[in-house]
């Protein structure tokens, strides 16, 4: 009984942490978009110019969930004409 409780608590911890990371991802991209005066429609146009096929709806869904690949994040940065500092990589 104790073991299942510990596992359950750990699982809940992982879910909470995942949600916090998703929220950070979502807020980061939305903040970058807002700082550059870009909405989902404009981002969709810019991504299309880069050869990235996204709909406005798929962008909104990704941002609302806060789940997207790092590759997609890099594409968004490129679409916003931003560069990722990679000094520590």
PDB file of N, CA and C in Angstrom:
ATOM      1  N   UNK A   1       0.821  -1.198   0.000  1.00  0.00           N
ATOM      2  CA  UNK A   1       0.000   0.000   0.000  1.00  0.00           C
ATOM      3  C   UNK A   1       0.862   1.258   0.000  1.00  0.00           C
ATOM      4  N   UNK A   2       1.915   1.264   0.795  1.00  0.00           N
ATOM      5  CA  UNK A   2       2.790   2.427   0.848  1.00  0.00           C
ATOM      6  C   UNK A   2       3.495   2.625  -0.491  1.00  0.00           C
ATOM      7  N   UNK A   3       3.943   1.534  -1.101  1.00  0.00           N
ATOM      8  CA  UNK A   3       4.641   1.649  -2.379  1.00  0.00           C
ATOM      9  C   UNK A   3       3.760   2.274  -3.449  1.00  0.00           C
ATOM     10  N   UNK A   4       2.499   1.878  -3.511  1.00  0.00           N
ATOM     11  CA  UNK A   4       1.610   2.457  -4.516  1.00  0.00           C
ATOM     12  C   UNK A   4       1.350   3.932  -4.219  1.00  0.00           C
ATOM     13  N   UNK A   5       1.335   4.305  -2.947  1.00  0.00           N
ATOM     14  CA  UNK A   5       1.160   5.704  -2.574  1.00  0.00           C
ATOM     15  C   UNK A   5       2.364   6.525  -3.032  1.00  0.00           C
ATOM     16  N   UNK A   6       3.557   5.995  -2.804  1.00  0.00           N
ATOM     17  CA  UNK A   6       4.779   6.694  -3.202  1.00  0.00           C
ATOM     18  C   UNK A   6       4.825   6.849  -4.718  1.00  0.00           C
ATOM     19  N   UNK A   7       4.493   5.788  -5.431  1.00  0.00           N
ATOM     20  CA  UNK A   7       4.473   5.848  -6.893  1.00  0.00           C
ATOM     21  C   UNK A   7       3.440   6.860  -7.360  1.00  0.00           C
ATOM     22  N   UNK A   8       2.278   6.859  -6.735  1.00  0.00           N
ATOM     23  CA  UNK A   8       1.222   7.793  -7.099  1.00  0.00           C
ATOM     24  C   UNK A   8       1.673   9.239  -6.868  1.00  0.00           C
ATOM     25  N   UNK A   9       2.324   9.494  -5.748  1.00  0.00           N
ATOM     26  CA  UNK A   9       2.808  10.843  -5.447  1.00  0.00           C
ATOM     27  C   UNK A   9       3.880  11.278  -6.445  1.00  0.00           C
ATOM     28  N   UNK A  10       4.763  10.348  -6.794  1.00  0.00           N
ATOM     29  CA  UNK A  10       5.813  10.650  -7.760  1.00  0.00           C
ATOM     30  C   UNK A  10       5.209  10.938  -9.129  1.00  0.00           C
ATOM     31  N   UNK A  11       4.222  10.156  -9.515  1.00  0.00           N
ATOM     32  CA  UNK A  11       3.542  10.375 -10.793  1.00  0.00           C
ATOM     33  C   UNK A  11       2.904  11.759 -10.818  1.00  0.00           C
ATOM     34  N   UNK A  12       2.254  12.136  -9.730  1.00  0.00           N
ATOM     35  CA  UNK A  12       1.638  13.462  -9.647  1.00  0.00           C
ATOM     36  C   UNK A  12       2.700  14.556  -9.753  1.00  0.00           C
ATOM     37  N   UNK A  13       3.846  14.340  -9.108  1.00  0.00           N
ATOM     38  CA  UNK A  13       4.946  15.300  -9.177  1.00  0.00           C
ATOM     39  C   UNK A  13       5.401  15.479 -10.626  1.00  0.00           C
ATOM     40  N   UNK A  14       5.562  14.364 -11.342  1.00  0.00           N
ATOM     41  CA  UNK A  14       5.994  14.436 -12.739  1.00  0.00           C
ATOM     42  C   UNK A  14       4.985  15.182 -13.601  1.00  0.00           C
ATOM     43  N   UNK A  15       3.706  14.947 -13.355  1.00  0.00           N
ATOM     44  CA  UNK A  15       2.653  15.636 -14.110  1.00  0.00           C
ATOM     45  C   UNK A  15       2.712  17.139 -13.850  1.00  0.00           C
ATOM     46  N   UNK A  16       2.881  17.518 -12.591  1.00  0.00           N
ATOM     47  CA  UNK A  16       2.965  18.939 -12.242  1.00  0.00           C
ATOM     48  C   UNK A  16       4.180  19.572 -12.907  1.00  0.00           C
ATOM     49  N   UNK A  17       5.327  18.903 -12.850  1.00  0.00           N
ATOM     50  CA  UNK A  17       6.540  19.439 -13.463  1.00  0.00           C
ATOM     51  C   UNK A  17       6.375  19.576 -14.974  1.00  0.00           C
ATOM     52  N   UNK A  18       5.768  18.574 -15.599  1.00  0.00           N
ATOM     53  CA  UNK A  18       5.543  18.635 -17.045  1.00  0.00           C
ATOM     54  C   UNK A  18       4.666  19.831 -17.383  1.00  0.00           C
ATOM     55  N   UNK A  19       3.614  20.045 -16.607  1.00  0.00           N
ATOM     56  CA  UNK A  19       2.722  21.172 -16.854  1.00  0.00           C
ATOM     57  C   UNK A  19       3.451  22.506 -16.712  1.00  0.00           C
ATOM     58  N   UNK A  20       4.375  22.594 -15.743  1.00  0.00           N
ATOM     59  CA  UNK A  20       5.137  23.827 -15.561  1.00  0.00           C
ATOM     60  C   UNK A  20       6.055  24.083 -16.752  1.00  0.00           C
ATOM     61  N   UNK A  21       6.674  23.030 -17.278  1.00  0.00           N
ATOM     62  CA  UNK A  21       7.537  23.182 -18.456  1.00  0.00           C
ATOM     63  C   UNK A  21       6.708  23.570 -19.672  1.00  0.00           C
ATOM     64  N   UNK A  22       5.540  22.966 -19.819  1.00  0.00           N
ATOM     65  CA  UNK A  22       4.655  23.315 -20.941  1.00  0.00           C
ATOM     66  C   UNK A  22       4.235  24.776 -20.855  1.00  0.00           C
ATOM     67  N   UNK A  23       3.933  25.221 -19.644  1.00  0.00           N
ATOM     68  CA  UNK A  23       3.530  26.612 -19.445  1.00  0.00           C
ATOM     69  C   UNK A  23       4.681  27.558 -19.795  1.00  0.00           C
ATOM     70  N   UNK A  24       5.891  27.211 -19.391  1.00  0.00           N
ATOM     71  CA  UNK A  24       7.055  28.031 -19.721  1.00  0.00           C
ATOM     72  C   UNK A  24       7.264  28.092 -21.235  1.00  0.00           C
ATOM     73  N   UNK A  25       7.144  26.950 -21.901  1.00  0.00           N
ATOM     74  CA  UNK A  25       7.301  26.908 -23.361  1.00  0.00           C
ATOM     75  C   UNK A  25       6.252  27.785 -24.032  1.00  0.00           C
ATOM     76  N   UNK A  26       5.003  27.620 -23.624  1.00  0.00           N
ATOM     77  CA  UNK A  26       3.899  28.405 -24.194  1.00  0.00           C
ATOM     78  C   UNK A  26       4.137  29.901 -23.994  1.00  0.00           C
ATOM     79  N   UNK A  27       4.449  30.289 -22.766  1.00  0.00           N
ATOM     80  CA  UNK A  27       4.623  31.706 -22.466  1.00  0.00           C
ATOM     81  C   UNK A  27       5.835  32.306 -23.173  1.00  0.00           C
ATOM     82  N   UNK A  28       6.871  31.505 -23.362  1.00  0.00           N
ATOM     83  CA  UNK A  28       8.058  31.990 -24.069  1.00  0.00           C
ATOM     84  C   UNK A  28       7.724  32.339 -25.509  1.00  0.00           C
ATOM     85  N   UNK A  29       7.091  31.422 -26.216  1.00  0.00           N
ATOM     86  CA  UNK A  29       6.768  31.682 -27.626  1.00  0.00           C
ATOM     87  C   UNK A  29       5.736  32.799 -27.744  1.00  0.00           C
ATOM     88  N   UNK A  30       4.707  32.776 -26.916  1.00  0.00           N
ATOM     89  CA  UNK A  30       3.696  33.839 -26.985  1.00  0.00           C
ATOM     90  C   UNK A  30       4.315  35.205 -26.686  1.00  0.00           C
ATOM     91  N   UNK A  31       5.235  35.239 -25.721  1.00  0.00           N
ATOM     92  CA  UNK A  31       5.916  36.492 -25.392  1.00  0.00           C
ATOM     93  C   UNK A  31       6.772  37.002 -26.538  1.00  0.00           C
ATOM     94  N   UNK A  32       7.501  36.090 -27.183  1.00  0.00           N
ATOM     95  CA  UNK A  32       8.322  36.474 -28.338  1.00  0.00           C
ATOM     96  C   UNK A  32       7.448  36.989 -29.477  1.00  0.00           C
ATOM     97  N   UNK A  33       6.328  36.320 -29.691  1.00  0.00           N
ATOM     98  CA  UNK A  33       5.410  36.767 -30.740  1.00  0.00           C
ATOM     99  C   UNK A  33       4.877  38.163 -30.422  1.00  0.00           C
ATOM    100  N   UNK A  34       4.430  38.365 -29.191  1.00  0.00           N
ATOM    101  CA  UNK A  34       3.867  39.657 -28.794  1.00  0.00           C
ATOM    102  C   UNK A  34       4.917  40.765 -28.895  1.00  0.00           C
ATOM    103  N   UNK A  35       6.136  40.473 -28.472  1.00  0.00           N
ATOM    104  CA  UNK A  35       7.215  41.467 -28.531  1.00  0.00           C
ATOM    105  C   UNK A  35       7.521  41.902 -29.953  1.00  0.00           C
ATOM    106  N   UNK A  36       7.234  41.020 -30.889  1.00  0.00           N
ATOM    107  CA  UNK A  36       7.507  41.313 -32.294  1.00  0.00           C
ATOM    108  C   UNK A  36       6.252  41.668 -33.080  1.00  0.00           C
ATOM    109  N   UNK A  37       5.126  41.838 -32.376  1.00  0.00           N
ATOM    110  CA  UNK A  37       3.878  42.229 -33.023  1.00  0.00           C
ATOM    111  C   UNK A  37       3.350  41.204 -34.006  1.00  0.00           C
ATOM    112  N   UNK A  38       3.554  39.925 -33.684  1.00  0.00           N
ATOM    113  CA  UNK A  38       3.156  38.845 -34.588  1.00  0.00           C
ATOM    114  C   UNK A  38       2.053  38.016 -33.940  1.00  0.00           C
ATOM    115  N   UNK A  39       0.950  37.839 -34.655  1.00  0.00           N
ATOM    116  CA  UNK A  39      -0.121  36.964 -34.174  1.00  0.00           C
ATOM    117  C   UNK A  39      -0.017  35.617 -34.893  1.00  0.00           C
ATOM    118  N   UNK A  40      -0.937  34.715 -34.603  1.00  0.00           N
ATOM    119  CA  UNK A  40      -0.879  33.362 -35.171  1.00  0.00           C
ATOM    120  C   UNK A  40      -1.014  33.373 -36.692  1.00  0.00           C
ATOM    121  N   UNK A  41      -1.833  34.259 -37.220  1.00  0.00           N
ATOM    122  CA  UNK A  41      -2.009  34.337 -38.677  1.00  0.00           C
ATOM    123  C   UNK A  41      -0.702  34.777 -39.338  1.00  0.00           C
ATOM    124  N   UNK A  42      -0.082  35.796 -38.779  1.00  0.00           N
ATOM    125  CA  UNK A  42       1.189  36.278 -39.332  1.00  0.00           C
ATOM    126  C   UNK A  42       2.286  35.224 -39.174  1.00  0.00           C
ATOM    127  N   UNK A  43       2.316  34.541 -38.031  1.00  0.00           N
ATOM    128  CA  UNK A  43       3.314  33.485 -37.832  1.00  0.00           C
ATOM    129  C   UNK A  43       3.122  32.380 -38.860  1.00  0.00           C
ATOM    130  N   UNK A  44       1.880  32.033 -39.131  1.00  0.00           N
ATOM    131  CA  UNK A  44       1.589  31.002 -40.133  1.00  0.00           C
ATOM    132  C   UNK A  44       2.129  31.422 -41.499  1.00  0.00           C
ATOM    133  N   UNK A  45       1.941  32.670 -41.863  1.00  0.00           N
ATOM    134  CA  UNK A  45       2.447  33.172 -43.147  1.00  0.00           C
ATOM    135  C   UNK A  45       3.971  33.096 -43.197  1.00  0.00           C
ATOM    136  N   UNK A  46       4.600  33.515 -42.115  1.00  0.00           N
ATOM    137  CA  UNK A  46       6.064  33.517 -42.075  1.00  0.00           C
ATOM    138  C   UNK A  46       6.630  32.099 -42.093  1.00  0.00           C
ATOM    139  N   UNK A  47       5.980  31.189 -41.375  1.00  0.00           N
ATOM    140  CA  UNK A  47       6.435  29.795 -41.389  1.00  0.00           C
ATOM    141  C   UNK A  47       6.285  29.197 -42.785  1.00  0.00           C
ATOM    142  N   UNK A  48       5.189  29.520 -43.453  1.00  0.00           N
ATOM    143  CA  UNK A  48       4.973  29.029 -44.818  1.00  0.00           C
ATOM    144  C   UNK A  48       6.093  29.505 -45.741  1.00  0.00           C
ATOM    145  N   UNK A  49       6.512  30.750 -45.579  1.00  0.00           N
ATOM    146  CA  UNK A  49       7.620  31.285 -46.383  1.00  0.00           C
ATOM    147  C   UNK A  49       8.910  30.497 -46.157  1.00  0.00           C
ATOM    148  N   UNK A  50       9.047  29.910 -44.964  1.00  0.00           N
ATOM    149  CA  UNK A  50      10.228  29.094 -44.651  1.00  0.00           C
ATOM    150  C   UNK A  50      10.054  27.643 -45.091  1.00  0.00           C
ATOM    151  N   UNK A  51       8.880  27.324 -45.640  1.00  0.00           N
ATOM    152  CA  UNK A  51       8.616  25.955 -46.069  1.00  0.00           C
ATOM    153  C   UNK A  51       8.023  25.079 -44.983  1.00  0.00           C
ATOM    154  N   UNK A  52       7.569  25.699 -43.896  1.00  0.00           N
ATOM    155  CA  UNK A  52       6.950  24.971 -42.785  1.00  0.00           C
ATOM    156  C   UNK A  52       5.441  25.060 -42.950  1.00  0.00           C
ATOM    157  N   UNK A  53       4.813  23.934 -43.195  1.00  0.00           N
ATOM    158  CA  UNK A  53       3.371  23.913 -43.438  1.00  0.00           C
ATOM    159  C   UNK A  53       2.607  23.769 -42.131  1.00  0.00           C
ATOM    160  N   UNK A  54       2.062  24.878 -41.676  1.00  0.00           N
ATOM    161  CA  UNK A  54       1.240  24.920 -40.465  1.00  0.00           C
ATOM    162  C   UNK A  54      -0.017  25.709 -40.782  1.00  0.00           C
ATOM    163  N   UNK A  55      -1.097  25.343 -40.137  1.00  0.00           N
ATOM    164  CA  UNK A  55      -2.300  26.163 -40.222  1.00  0.00           C
ATOM    165  C   UNK A  55      -2.342  27.066 -39.003  1.00  0.00           C
ATOM    166  N   UNK A  56      -3.135  28.102 -39.089  1.00  0.00           N
ATOM    167  CA  UNK A  56      -3.318  28.975 -37.933  1.00  0.00           C
ATOM    168  C   UNK A  56      -3.795  28.161 -36.748  1.00  0.00           C
ATOM    169  N   UNK A  57      -4.735  27.244 -37.010  1.00  0.00           N
ATOM    170  CA  UNK A  57      -5.307  26.429 -35.947  1.00  0.00           C
ATOM    171  C   UNK A  57      -4.257  25.525 -35.301  1.00  0.00           C
ATOM    172  N   UNK A  58      -3.382  24.929 -36.100  1.00  0.00           N
ATOM    173  CA  UNK A  58      -2.364  24.045 -35.524  1.00  0.00           C
ATOM    174  C   UNK A  58      -1.377  24.833 -34.669  1.00  0.00           C
ATOM    175  N   UNK A  59      -1.097  26.065 -35.070  1.00  0.00           N
ATOM    176  CA  UNK A  59      -0.214  26.920 -34.269  1.00  0.00           C
ATOM    177  C   UNK A  59      -0.869  27.250 -32.939  1.00  0.00           C
ATOM    178  N   UNK A  60      -2.128  27.654 -32.989  1.00  0.00           N
ATOM    179  CA  UNK A  60      -2.859  27.997 -31.762  1.00  0.00           C
ATOM    180  C   UNK A  60      -2.922  26.795 -30.822  1.00  0.00           C
ATOM    181  N   UNK A  61      -3.191  25.612 -31.365  1.00  0.00           N
ATOM    182  CA  UNK A  61      -3.261  24.406 -30.532  1.00  0.00           C
ATOM    183  C   UNK A  61      -1.915  24.095 -29.890  1.00  0.00           C
ATOM    184  N   UNK A  62      -0.837  24.186 -30.647  1.00  0.00           N
ATOM    185  CA  UNK A  62       0.500  23.939 -30.086  1.00  0.00           C
ATOM    186  C   UNK A  62       0.798  24.917 -28.962  1.00  0.00           C
ATOM    187  N   UNK A  63       0.489  26.179 -29.199  1.00  0.00           N
ATOM    188  CA  UNK A  63       0.767  27.189 -28.183  1.00  0.00           C
ATOM    189  C   UNK A  63      -0.107  27.004 -26.952  1.00  0.00           C
ATOM    190  N   UNK A  64      -1.370  26.684 -27.140  1.00  0.00           N
ATOM    191  CA  UNK A  64      -2.256  26.481 -25.990  1.00  0.00           C
ATOM    192  C   UNK A  64      -1.821  25.293 -25.139  1.00  0.00           C
ATOM    193  N   UNK A  65      -1.348  24.226 -25.794  1.00  0.00           N
ATOM    194  CA  UNK A  65      -0.863  23.050 -25.057  1.00  0.00           C
ATOM    195  C   UNK A  65       0.520  23.292 -24.469  1.00  0.00           C
ATOM    196  N   UNK A  66       1.288  24.120 -25.148  1.00  0.00           N
ATOM    197  CA  UNK A  66       2.679  24.313 -24.745  1.00  0.00           C
ATOM    198  C   UNK A  66       3.541  23.125 -25.121  1.00  0.00           C
ATOM    199  N   UNK A  67       3.085  22.353 -26.109  1.00  0.00           N
ATOM    200  CA  UNK A  67       3.841  21.175 -26.542  1.00  0.00           C
ATOM    201  C   UNK A  67       4.184  21.310 -28.018  1.00  0.00           C
ATOM    202  N   UNK A  68       5.463  21.375 -28.273  1.00  0.00           N
ATOM    203  CA  UNK A  68       5.972  21.439 -29.638  1.00  0.00           C
ATOM    204  C   UNK A  68       7.436  21.043 -29.587  1.00  0.00           C
ATOM    205  N   UNK A  69       7.942  20.653 -30.730  1.00  0.00           N
ATOM    206  CA  UNK A  69       9.332  20.195 -30.774  1.00  0.00           C
ATOM    207  C   UNK A  69      10.292  21.383 -30.692  1.00  0.00           C
ATOM    208  N   UNK A  70      11.523  21.073 -30.322  1.00  0.00           N
ATOM    209  CA  UNK A  70      12.554  22.102 -30.312  1.00  0.00           C
ATOM    210  C   UNK A  70      12.802  22.593 -31.735  1.00  0.00           C
ATOM    211  N   UNK A  71      12.708  21.694 -32.702  1.00  0.00           N
ATOM    212  CA  UNK A  71      12.871  22.084 -34.105  1.00  0.00           C
ATOM    213  C   UNK A  71      11.816  23.125 -34.482  1.00  0.00           C
ATOM    214  N   UNK A  72      10.578  22.918 -34.044  1.00  0.00           N
ATOM    215  CA  UNK A  72       9.513  23.879 -34.339  1.00  0.00           C
ATOM    216  C   UNK A  72       9.806  25.214 -33.653  1.00  0.00           C
ATOM    217  N   UNK A  73      10.313  25.170 -32.430  1.00  0.00           N
ATOM    218  CA  UNK A  73      10.692  26.392 -31.718  1.00  0.00           C
ATOM    219  C   UNK A  73      11.758  27.156 -32.508  1.00  0.00           C
ATOM    220  N   UNK A  74      12.752  26.433 -33.041  1.00  0.00           N
ATOM    221  CA  UNK A  74      13.790  27.076 -33.850  1.00  0.00           C
ATOM    222  C   UNK A  74      13.200  27.685 -35.120  1.00  0.00           C
ATOM    223  N   UNK A  75      12.228  27.006 -35.713  1.00  0.00           N
ATOM    224  CA  UNK A  75      11.557  27.543 -36.901  1.00  0.00           C
ATOM    225  C   UNK A  75      10.802  28.825 -36.557  1.00  0.00           C
ATOM    226  N   UNK A  76      10.173  28.847 -35.395  1.00  0.00           N
ATOM    227  CA  UNK A  76       9.466  30.053 -34.949  1.00  0.00           C
ATOM    228  C   UNK A  76      10.462  31.194 -34.760  1.00  0.00           C
ATOM    229  N   UNK A  77      11.596  30.904 -34.128  1.00  0.00           N
ATOM    230  CA  UNK A  77      12.614  31.943 -33.960  1.00  0.00           C
ATOM    231  C   UNK A  77      13.038  32.508 -35.312  1.00  0.00           C
ATOM    232  N   UNK A  78      13.269  31.637 -36.270  1.00  0.00           N
ATOM    233  CA  UNK A  78      13.658  32.071 -37.619  1.00  0.00           C
ATOM    234  C   UNK A  78      12.546  32.923 -38.239  1.00  0.00           C
ATOM    235  N   UNK A  79      11.300  32.495 -38.081  1.00  0.00           N
ATOM    236  CA  UNK A  79      10.161  33.242 -38.629  1.00  0.00           C
ATOM    237  C   UNK A  79      10.041  34.623 -37.986  1.00  0.00           C
ATOM    238  N   UNK A  80      10.453  34.727 -36.728  1.00  0.00           N
ATOM    239  CA  UNK A  80      10.410  36.007 -36.022  1.00  0.00           C
ATOM    240  C   UNK A  80      11.693  36.813 -36.231  1.00  0.00           C
ATOM    241  N   UNK A  81      12.599  36.269 -37.040  1.00  0.00           N
ATOM    242  CA  UNK A  81      13.896  36.889 -37.321  1.00  0.00           C
ATOM    243  C   UNK A  81      14.708  37.075 -36.039  1.00  0.00           C
ATOM    244  N   UNK A  82      14.678  36.054 -35.186  1.00  0.00           N
ATOM    245  CA  UNK A  82      15.438  36.051 -33.938  1.00  0.00           C
ATOM    246  C   UNK A  82      16.511  34.977 -34.015  1.00  0.00           C
ATOM    247  N   UNK A  83      17.548  35.140 -33.221  1.00  0.00           N
ATOM    248  CA  UNK A  83      18.626  34.155 -33.181  1.00  0.00           C
ATOM    249  C   UNK A  83      18.737  33.584 -31.775  1.00  0.00           C
ATOM    250  N   UNK A  84      19.060  32.310 -31.704  1.00  0.00           N
ATOM    251  CA  UNK A  84      19.265  31.635 -30.431  1.00  0.00           C
ATOM    252  C   UNK A  84      20.735  31.742 -30.065  1.00  0.00           C
ATOM    253  N   UNK A  85      21.029  32.275 -28.890  1.00  0.00           N
ATOM    254  CA  UNK A  85      22.409  32.334 -28.412  1.00  0.00           C
ATOM    255  C   UNK A  85      22.829  30.934 -27.992  1.00  0.00           C
ATOM    256  N   UNK A  86      23.940  30.463 -28.517  1.00  0.00           N
ATOM    257  CA  UNK A  86      24.381  29.093 -28.230  1.00  0.00           C
ATOM    258  C   UNK A  86      25.775  29.063 -27.609  1.00  0.00           C
ATOM    259  N   UNK A  87      26.099  30.032 -26.800  1.00  0.00           N
ATOM    260  CA  UNK A  87      27.421  30.105 -26.177  1.00  0.00           C
ATOM    261  C   UNK A  87      27.746  28.871 -25.347  1.00  0.00           C
ATOM    262  N   UNK A  88      26.765  28.341 -24.665  1.00  0.00           N
ATOM    263  CA  UNK A  88      27.005  27.234 -23.736  1.00  0.00           C
ATOM    264  C   UNK A  88      26.753  25.869 -24.335  1.00  0.00           C
ATOM    265  N   UNK A  89      26.497  25.807 -25.610  1.00  0.00           N
ATOM    266  CA  UNK A  89      26.212  24.512 -26.236  1.00  0.00           C
ATOM    267  C   UNK A  89      27.471  23.974 -26.862  1.00  0.00           C
TER     268      UNK A  89
END
